[in-house]
mmCIF file of C-alpha atoms in Angstrom:
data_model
loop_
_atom_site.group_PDB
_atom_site.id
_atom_site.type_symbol
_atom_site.label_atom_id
_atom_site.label_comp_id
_atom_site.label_asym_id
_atom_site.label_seq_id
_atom_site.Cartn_x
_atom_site.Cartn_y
_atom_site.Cartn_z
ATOM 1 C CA UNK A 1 75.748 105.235 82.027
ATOM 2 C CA UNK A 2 76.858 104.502 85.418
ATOM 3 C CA UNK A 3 80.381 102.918 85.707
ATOM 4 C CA UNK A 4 81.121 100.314 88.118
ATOM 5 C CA UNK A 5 84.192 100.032 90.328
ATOM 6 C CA UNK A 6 85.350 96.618 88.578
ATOM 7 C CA UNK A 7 84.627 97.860 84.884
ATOM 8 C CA UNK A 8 87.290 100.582 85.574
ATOM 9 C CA UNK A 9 90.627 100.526 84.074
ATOM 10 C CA UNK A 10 93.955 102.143 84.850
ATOM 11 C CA UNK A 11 94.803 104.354 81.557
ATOM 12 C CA UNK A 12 90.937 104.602 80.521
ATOM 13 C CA UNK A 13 89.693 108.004 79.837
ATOM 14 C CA UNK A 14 86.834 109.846 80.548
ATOM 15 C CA UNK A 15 84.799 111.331 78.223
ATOM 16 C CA UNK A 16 86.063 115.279 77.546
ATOM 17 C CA UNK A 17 84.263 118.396 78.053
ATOM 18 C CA UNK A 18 84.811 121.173 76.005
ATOM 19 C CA UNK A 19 83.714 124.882 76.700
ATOM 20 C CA UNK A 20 84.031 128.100 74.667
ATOM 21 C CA UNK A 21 83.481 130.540 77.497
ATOM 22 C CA UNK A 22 82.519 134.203 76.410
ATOM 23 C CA UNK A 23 83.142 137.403 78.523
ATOM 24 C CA UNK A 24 79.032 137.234 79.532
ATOM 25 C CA UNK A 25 79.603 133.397 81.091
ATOM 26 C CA UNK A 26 82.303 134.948 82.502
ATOM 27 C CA UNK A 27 80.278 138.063 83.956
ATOM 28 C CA UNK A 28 77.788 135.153 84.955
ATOM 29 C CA UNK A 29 79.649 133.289 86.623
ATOM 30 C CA UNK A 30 80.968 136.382 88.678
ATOM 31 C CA UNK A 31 78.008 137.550 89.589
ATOM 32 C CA UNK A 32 76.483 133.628 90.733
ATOM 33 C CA UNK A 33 79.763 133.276 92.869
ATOM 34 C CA UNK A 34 80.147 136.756 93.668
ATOM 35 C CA UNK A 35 83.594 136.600 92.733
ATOM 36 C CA UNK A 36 83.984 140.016 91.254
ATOM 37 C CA UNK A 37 87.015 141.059 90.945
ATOM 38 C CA UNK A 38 87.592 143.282 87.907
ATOM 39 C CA UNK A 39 90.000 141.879 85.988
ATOM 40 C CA UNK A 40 88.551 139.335 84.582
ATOM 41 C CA UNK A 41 85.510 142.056 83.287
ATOM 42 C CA UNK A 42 86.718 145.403 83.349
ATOM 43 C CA UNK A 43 88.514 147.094 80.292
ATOM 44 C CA UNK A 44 90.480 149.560 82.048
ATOM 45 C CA UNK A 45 91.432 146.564 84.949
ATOM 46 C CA UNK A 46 92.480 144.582 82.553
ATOM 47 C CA UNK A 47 94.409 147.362 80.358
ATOM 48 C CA UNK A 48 96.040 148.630 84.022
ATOM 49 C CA UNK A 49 96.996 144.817 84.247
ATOM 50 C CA UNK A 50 99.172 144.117 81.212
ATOM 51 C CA UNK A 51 96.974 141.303 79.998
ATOM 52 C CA UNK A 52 95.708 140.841 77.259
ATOM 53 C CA UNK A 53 92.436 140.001 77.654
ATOM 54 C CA UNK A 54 90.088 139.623 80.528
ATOM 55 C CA UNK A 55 90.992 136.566 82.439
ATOM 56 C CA UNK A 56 88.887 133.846 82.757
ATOM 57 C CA UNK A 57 88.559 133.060 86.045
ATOM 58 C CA UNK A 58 90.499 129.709 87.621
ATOM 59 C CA UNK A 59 87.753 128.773 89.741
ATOM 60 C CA UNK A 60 85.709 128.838 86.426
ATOM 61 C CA UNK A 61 88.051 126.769 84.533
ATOM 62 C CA UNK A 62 88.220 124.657 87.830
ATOM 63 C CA UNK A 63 84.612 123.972 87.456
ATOM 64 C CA UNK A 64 85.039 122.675 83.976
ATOM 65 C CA UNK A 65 87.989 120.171 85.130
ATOM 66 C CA UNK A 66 85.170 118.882 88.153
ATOM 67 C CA UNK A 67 82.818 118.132 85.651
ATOM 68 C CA UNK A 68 84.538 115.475 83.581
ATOM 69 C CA UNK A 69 84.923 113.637 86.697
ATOM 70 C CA UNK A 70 81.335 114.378 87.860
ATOM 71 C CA UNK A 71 79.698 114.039 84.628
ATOM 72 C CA UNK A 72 81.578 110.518 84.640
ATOM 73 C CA UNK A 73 80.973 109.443 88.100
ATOM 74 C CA UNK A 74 77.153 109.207 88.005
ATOM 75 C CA UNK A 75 74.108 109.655 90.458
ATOM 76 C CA UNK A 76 76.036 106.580 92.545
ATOM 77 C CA UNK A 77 79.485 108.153 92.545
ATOM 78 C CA UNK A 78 81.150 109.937 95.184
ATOM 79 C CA UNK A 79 83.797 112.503 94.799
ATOM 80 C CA UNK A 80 85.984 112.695 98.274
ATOM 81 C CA UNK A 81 88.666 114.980 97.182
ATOM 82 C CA UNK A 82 89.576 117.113 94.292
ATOM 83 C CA UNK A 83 93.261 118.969 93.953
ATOM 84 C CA UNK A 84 93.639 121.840 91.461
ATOM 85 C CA UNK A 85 96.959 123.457 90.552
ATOM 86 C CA UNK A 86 96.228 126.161 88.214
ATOM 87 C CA UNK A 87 99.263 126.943 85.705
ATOM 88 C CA UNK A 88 98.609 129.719 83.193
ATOM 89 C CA UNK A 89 96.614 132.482 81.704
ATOM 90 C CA UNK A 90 93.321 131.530 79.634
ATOM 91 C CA UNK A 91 90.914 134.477 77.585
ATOM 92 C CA UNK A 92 87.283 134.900 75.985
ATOM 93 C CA UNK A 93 86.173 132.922 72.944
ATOM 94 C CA UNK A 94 88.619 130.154 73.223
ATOM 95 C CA UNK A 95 87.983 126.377 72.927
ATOM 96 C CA UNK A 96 89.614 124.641 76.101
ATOM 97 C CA UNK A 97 89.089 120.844 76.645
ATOM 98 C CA UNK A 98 89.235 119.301 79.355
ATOM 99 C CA UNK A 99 90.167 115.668 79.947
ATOM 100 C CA UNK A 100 90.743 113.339 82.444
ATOM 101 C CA UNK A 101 91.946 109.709 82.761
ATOM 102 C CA UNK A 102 92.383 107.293 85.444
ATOM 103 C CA UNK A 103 95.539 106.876 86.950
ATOM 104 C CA UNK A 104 95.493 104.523 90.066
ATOM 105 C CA UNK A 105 92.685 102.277 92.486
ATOM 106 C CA UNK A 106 94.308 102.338 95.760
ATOM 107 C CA UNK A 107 92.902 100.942 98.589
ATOM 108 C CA UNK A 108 92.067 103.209 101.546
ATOM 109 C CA UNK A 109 90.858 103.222 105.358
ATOM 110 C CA UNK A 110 87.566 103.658 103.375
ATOM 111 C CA UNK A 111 87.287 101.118 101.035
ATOM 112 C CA UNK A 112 88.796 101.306 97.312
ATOM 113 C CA UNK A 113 88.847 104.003 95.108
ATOM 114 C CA UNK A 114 89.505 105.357 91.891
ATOM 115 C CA UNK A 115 92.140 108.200 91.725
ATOM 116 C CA UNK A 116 92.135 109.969 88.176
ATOM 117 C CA UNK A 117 94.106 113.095 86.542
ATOM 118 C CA UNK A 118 92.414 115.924 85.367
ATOM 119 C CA UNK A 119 93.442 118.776 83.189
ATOM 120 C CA UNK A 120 92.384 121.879 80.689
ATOM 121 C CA UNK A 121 94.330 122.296 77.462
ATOM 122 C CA UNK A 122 94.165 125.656 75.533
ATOM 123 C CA UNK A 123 94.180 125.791 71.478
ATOM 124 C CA UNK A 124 97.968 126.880 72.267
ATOM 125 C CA UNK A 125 98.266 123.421 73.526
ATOM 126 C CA UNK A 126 99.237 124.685 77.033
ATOM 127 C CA UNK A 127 97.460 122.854 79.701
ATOM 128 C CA UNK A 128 96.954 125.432 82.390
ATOM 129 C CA UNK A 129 94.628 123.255 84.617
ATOM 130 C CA UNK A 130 96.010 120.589 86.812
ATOM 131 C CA UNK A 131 95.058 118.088 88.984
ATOM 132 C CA UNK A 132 93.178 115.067 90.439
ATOM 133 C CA UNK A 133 90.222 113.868 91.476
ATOM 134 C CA UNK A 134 89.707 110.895 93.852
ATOM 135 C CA UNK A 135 86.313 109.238 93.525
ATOM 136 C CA UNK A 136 83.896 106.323 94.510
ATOM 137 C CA UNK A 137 82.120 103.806 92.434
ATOM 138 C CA UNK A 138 79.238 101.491 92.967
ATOM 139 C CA UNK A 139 80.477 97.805 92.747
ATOM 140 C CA UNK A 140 78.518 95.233 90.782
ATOM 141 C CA UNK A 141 77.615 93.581 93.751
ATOM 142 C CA UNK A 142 75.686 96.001 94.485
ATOM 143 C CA UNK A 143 77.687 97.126 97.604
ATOM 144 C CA UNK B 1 112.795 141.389 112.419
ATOM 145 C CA UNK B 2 111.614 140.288 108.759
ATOM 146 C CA UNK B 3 114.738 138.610 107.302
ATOM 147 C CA UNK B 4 116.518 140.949 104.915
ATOM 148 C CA UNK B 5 115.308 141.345 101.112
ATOM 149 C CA UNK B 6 112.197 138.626 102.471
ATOM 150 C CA UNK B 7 108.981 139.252 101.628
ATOM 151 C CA UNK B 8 107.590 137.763 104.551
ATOM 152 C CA UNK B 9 106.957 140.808 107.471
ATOM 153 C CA UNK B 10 106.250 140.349 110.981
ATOM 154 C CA UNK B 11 102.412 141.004 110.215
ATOM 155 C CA UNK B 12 102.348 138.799 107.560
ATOM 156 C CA UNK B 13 103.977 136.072 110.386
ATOM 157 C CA UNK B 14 101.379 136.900 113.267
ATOM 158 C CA UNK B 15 98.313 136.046 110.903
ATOM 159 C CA UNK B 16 99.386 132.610 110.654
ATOM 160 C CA UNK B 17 96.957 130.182 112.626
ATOM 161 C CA UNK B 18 94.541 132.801 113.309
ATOM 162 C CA UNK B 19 91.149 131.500 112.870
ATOM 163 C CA UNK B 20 88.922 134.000 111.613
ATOM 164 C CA UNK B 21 85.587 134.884 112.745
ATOM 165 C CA UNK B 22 82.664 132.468 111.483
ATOM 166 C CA UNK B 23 80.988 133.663 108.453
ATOM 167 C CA UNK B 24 77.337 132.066 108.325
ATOM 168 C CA UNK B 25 75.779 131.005 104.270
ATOM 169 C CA UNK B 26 71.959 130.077 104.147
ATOM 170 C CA UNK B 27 72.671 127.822 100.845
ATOM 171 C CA UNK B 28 69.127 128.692 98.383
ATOM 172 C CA UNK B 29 68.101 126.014 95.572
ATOM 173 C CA UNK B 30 68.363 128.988 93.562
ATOM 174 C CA UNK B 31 71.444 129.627 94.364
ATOM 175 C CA UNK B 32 72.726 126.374 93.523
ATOM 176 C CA UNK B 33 71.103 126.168 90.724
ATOM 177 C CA UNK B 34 72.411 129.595 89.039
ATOM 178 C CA UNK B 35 75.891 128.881 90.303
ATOM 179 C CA UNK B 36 75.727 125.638 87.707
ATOM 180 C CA UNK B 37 73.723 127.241 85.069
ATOM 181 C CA UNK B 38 76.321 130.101 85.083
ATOM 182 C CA UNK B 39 79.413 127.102 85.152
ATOM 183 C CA UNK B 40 77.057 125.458 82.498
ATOM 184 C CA UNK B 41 77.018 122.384 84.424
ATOM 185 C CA UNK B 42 73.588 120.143 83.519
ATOM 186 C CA UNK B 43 74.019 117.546 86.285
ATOM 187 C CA UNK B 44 70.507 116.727 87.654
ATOM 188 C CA UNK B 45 71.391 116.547 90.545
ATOM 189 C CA UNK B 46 72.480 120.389 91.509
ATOM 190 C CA UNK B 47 69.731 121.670 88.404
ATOM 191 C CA UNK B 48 66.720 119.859 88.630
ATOM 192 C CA UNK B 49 64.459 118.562 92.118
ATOM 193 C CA UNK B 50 62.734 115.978 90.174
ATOM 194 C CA UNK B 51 65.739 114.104 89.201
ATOM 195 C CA UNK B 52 67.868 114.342 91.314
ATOM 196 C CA UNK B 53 64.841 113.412 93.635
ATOM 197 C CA UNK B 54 65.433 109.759 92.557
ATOM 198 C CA UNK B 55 68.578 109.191 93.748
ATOM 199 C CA UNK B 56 70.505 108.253 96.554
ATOM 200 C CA UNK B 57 70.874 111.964 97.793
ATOM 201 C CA UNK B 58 66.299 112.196 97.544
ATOM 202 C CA UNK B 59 67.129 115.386 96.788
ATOM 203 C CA UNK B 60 69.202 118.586 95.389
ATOM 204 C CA UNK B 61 72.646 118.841 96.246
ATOM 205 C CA UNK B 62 75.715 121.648 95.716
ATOM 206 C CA UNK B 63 78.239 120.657 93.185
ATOM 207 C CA UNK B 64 81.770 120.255 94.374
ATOM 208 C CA UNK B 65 83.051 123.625 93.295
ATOM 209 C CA UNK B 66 80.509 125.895 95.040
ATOM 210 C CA UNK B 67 82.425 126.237 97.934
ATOM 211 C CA UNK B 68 84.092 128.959 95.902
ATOM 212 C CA UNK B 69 81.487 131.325 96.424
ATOM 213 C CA UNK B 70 81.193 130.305 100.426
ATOM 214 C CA UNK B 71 84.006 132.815 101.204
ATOM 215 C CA UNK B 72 84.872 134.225 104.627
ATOM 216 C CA UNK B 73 85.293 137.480 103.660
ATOM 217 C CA UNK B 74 86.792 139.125 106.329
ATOM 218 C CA UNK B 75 89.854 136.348 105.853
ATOM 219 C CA UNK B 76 89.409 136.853 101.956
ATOM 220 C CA UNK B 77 89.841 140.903 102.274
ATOM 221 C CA UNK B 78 93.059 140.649 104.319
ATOM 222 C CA UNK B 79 94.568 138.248 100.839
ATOM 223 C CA UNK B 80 94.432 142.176 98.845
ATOM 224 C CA UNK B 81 94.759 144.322 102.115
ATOM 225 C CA UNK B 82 97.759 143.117 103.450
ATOM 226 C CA UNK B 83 100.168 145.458 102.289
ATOM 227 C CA UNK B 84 102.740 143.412 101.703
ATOM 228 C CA UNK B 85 106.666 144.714 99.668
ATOM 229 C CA UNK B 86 104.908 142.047 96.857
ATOM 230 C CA UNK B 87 101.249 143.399 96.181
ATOM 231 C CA UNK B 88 100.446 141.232 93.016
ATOM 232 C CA UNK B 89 97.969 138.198 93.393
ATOM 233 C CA UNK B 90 97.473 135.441 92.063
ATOM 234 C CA UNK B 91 94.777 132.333 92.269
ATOM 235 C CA UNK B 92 97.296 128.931 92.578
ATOM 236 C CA UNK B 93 94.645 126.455 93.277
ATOM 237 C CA UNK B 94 92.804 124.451 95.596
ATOM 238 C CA UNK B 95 92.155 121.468 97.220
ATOM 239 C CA UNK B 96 89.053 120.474 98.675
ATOM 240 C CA UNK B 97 88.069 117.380 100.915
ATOM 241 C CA UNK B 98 84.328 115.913 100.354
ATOM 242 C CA UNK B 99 82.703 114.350 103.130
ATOM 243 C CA UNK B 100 78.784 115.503 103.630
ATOM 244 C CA UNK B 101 77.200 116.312 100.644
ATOM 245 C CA UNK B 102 75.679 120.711 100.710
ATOM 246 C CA UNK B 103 72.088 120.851 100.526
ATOM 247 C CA UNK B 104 69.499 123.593 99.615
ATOM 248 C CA UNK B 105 68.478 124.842 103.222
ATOM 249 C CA UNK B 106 71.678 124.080 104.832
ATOM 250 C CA UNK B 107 73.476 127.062 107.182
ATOM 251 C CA UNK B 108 77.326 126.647 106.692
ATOM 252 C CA UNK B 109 79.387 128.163 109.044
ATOM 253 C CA UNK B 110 82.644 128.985 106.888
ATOM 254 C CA UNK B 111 86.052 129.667 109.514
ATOM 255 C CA UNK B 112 89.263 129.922 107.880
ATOM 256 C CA UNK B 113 92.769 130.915 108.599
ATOM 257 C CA UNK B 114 96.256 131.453 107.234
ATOM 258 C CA UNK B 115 97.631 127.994 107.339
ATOM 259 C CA UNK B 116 100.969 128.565 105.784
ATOM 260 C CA UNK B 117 103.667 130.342 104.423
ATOM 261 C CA UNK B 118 106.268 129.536 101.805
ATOM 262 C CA UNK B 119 108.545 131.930 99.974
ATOM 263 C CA UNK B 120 109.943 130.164 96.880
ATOM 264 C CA UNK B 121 111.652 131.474 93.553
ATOM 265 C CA UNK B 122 109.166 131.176 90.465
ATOM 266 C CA UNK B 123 109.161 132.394 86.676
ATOM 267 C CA UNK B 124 107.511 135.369 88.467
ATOM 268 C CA UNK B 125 110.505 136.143 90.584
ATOM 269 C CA UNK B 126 110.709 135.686 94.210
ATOM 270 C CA UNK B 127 107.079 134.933 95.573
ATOM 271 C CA UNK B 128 105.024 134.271 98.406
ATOM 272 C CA UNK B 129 102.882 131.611 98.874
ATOM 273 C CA UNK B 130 100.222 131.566 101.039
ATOM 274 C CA UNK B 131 97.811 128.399 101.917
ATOM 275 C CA UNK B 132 94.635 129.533 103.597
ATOM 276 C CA UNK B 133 92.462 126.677 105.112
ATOM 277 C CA UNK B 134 88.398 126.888 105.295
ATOM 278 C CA UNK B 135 86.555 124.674 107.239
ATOM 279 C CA UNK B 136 82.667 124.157 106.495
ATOM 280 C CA UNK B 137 80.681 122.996 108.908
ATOM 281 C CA UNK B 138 76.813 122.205 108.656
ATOM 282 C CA UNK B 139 73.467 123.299 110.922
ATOM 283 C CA UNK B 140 74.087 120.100 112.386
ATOM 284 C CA UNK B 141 78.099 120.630 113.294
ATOM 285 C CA UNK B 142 79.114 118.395 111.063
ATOM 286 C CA UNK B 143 82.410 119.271 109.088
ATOM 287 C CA UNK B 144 80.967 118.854 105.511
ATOM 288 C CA UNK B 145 84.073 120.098 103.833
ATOM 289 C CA UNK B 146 87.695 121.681 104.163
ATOM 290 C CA UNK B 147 89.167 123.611 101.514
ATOM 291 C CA UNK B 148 92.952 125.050 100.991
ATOM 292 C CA UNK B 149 93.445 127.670 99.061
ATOM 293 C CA UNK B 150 97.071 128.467 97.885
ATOM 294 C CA UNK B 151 97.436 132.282 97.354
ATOM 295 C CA UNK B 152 101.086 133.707 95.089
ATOM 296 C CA UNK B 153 101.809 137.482 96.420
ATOM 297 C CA UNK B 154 104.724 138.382 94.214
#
């Protein structure tokens, strides 16, 4: 359902997204960006490394983060700006959520917007994803 | 002279604010559309013509994180070339400004640079880090996006 500029709410949350990526997403998503650097594939790499597992990619987990904010936004929303610190280590076969939540409406040279924090928890409860997302919305009035 | 014990050397220093050659992307609907099958992003409006059709963009678009894969690579090699006294790399993040949406059929000239560098102490030890800007810029000349890119050598 399409949200509307007034209808939002500092505090409100968006809807999650959670992802179980697999070492073949992984290798997938490699080969679509042609980001292919080895250790987040290669067994010896990632021996060589000192990590334990291949690494999912941040740019993949990155991608996750966008979409709660995309996925949210709608057809009518626009997303101006997106900021994404990434803070740890993530691995194959692992649930990680990610969340978001709005966190400000501030007026710009633009027009309003909505400004909301984004992040990626791990089941270690580490959030190694974070960042914002600055966005948008129709208003009722159709303008 | 590099400051003593700094990891920053006087090659490092002269890269900074050099804009790289132009790299030139024809974007492919089937590019797009793999890119967000492989993130396992639905949207309509970077997987499916007919939708996304309907809306305000008539049309397919890029999603926001496929700028990722619109590298300058001669810019991108010189991040694991430089040979630098701390030759571990890491991704820190990114920040990307939005203003013209990426469609299929689109040639995007991608020019970057090294836009900054810090040194700073982290859990890691003593690190580098290094912001490199990319500007994208449309068949029409239109900027349709700038992306920094922060970079840890440590």
């Amino acid at each position: 359902m399409q949200p509307f500029f007034e209808d939002v709410a500092i505090g409100q949350e968006l809807p999650p997204v959670t992802r179980r990526p697999k070492l073949m997403q992984m290798v997938r998503w490699a080969g679509a960006s042609e980001n292919l650097h080895p250790v987040h594939y290669d067994p010896e790499v990632i021996r060589a490394s000192g990590v334990p597992d291949a690494l999912v990619h941040g740019r993949l987990k990155a991608a996750f983060v966008t979409e709660v904010v995309t996925n949210w936004m709608g057809t009518r929303g626009t997303l101006h700006k997106l900021s994404i610190r990434l803070l740890g280590m993530d691995f194959p076969n692992q649930e990680l959520v990610c969340r978001g939540k709005v966190i400000g409406k501030p007026e710009t040279s633009g027009g309003p917007v909505v400004e909301c924090e984004i992040w990626l928890e791990n089941p270690q409860g580490e959030v190694t994803v974070r960042g914002t997302a600055i966005v948008s919305l129709p208003h009722r009035n159709g303008s | 002279m590099a400051q003593a014990g700094s990891l920053v050397t006087d090659e490092l220093k002269k890269l900074v604010g050099v804009e790289s050659e132009p790299e030139v992307w024809e974007i492919e609907k089937g590019a797009i559309v793999k890119f967000a099958q492989s993130v396992g992003d639905t949207n309509p409006l970077w997987n499916d013509p007919d939708e996304s059709s309907k809306t305000c963009y008539g049309g397919m678009i890029a999603p926001p994180t496929f700028t990722s894969m619109l590298r300058n690579e001669k810019l991108y090699d010189t991040i694991f070339e430089l040979d630098l006294p701390a030759k571990r790399v890491l991704n820190a993040g990114n920040e990307i400004e939005f203003f013209e949406p990426i469609r299929p059929g689109d040639i995007i000239t991608v020019t970057g640079k090294l836009a900054n560098i810090a040194e700073r102490e982290g859990s890691v030890g003593r690190m580098l880090v290094l912001t490199f800007e990319y500007t994208y810029k449309n068949q029409t000349g239109k900027v349709v996006s700038i992306g920094r890119n922060n970079i840890i050598r440590y």
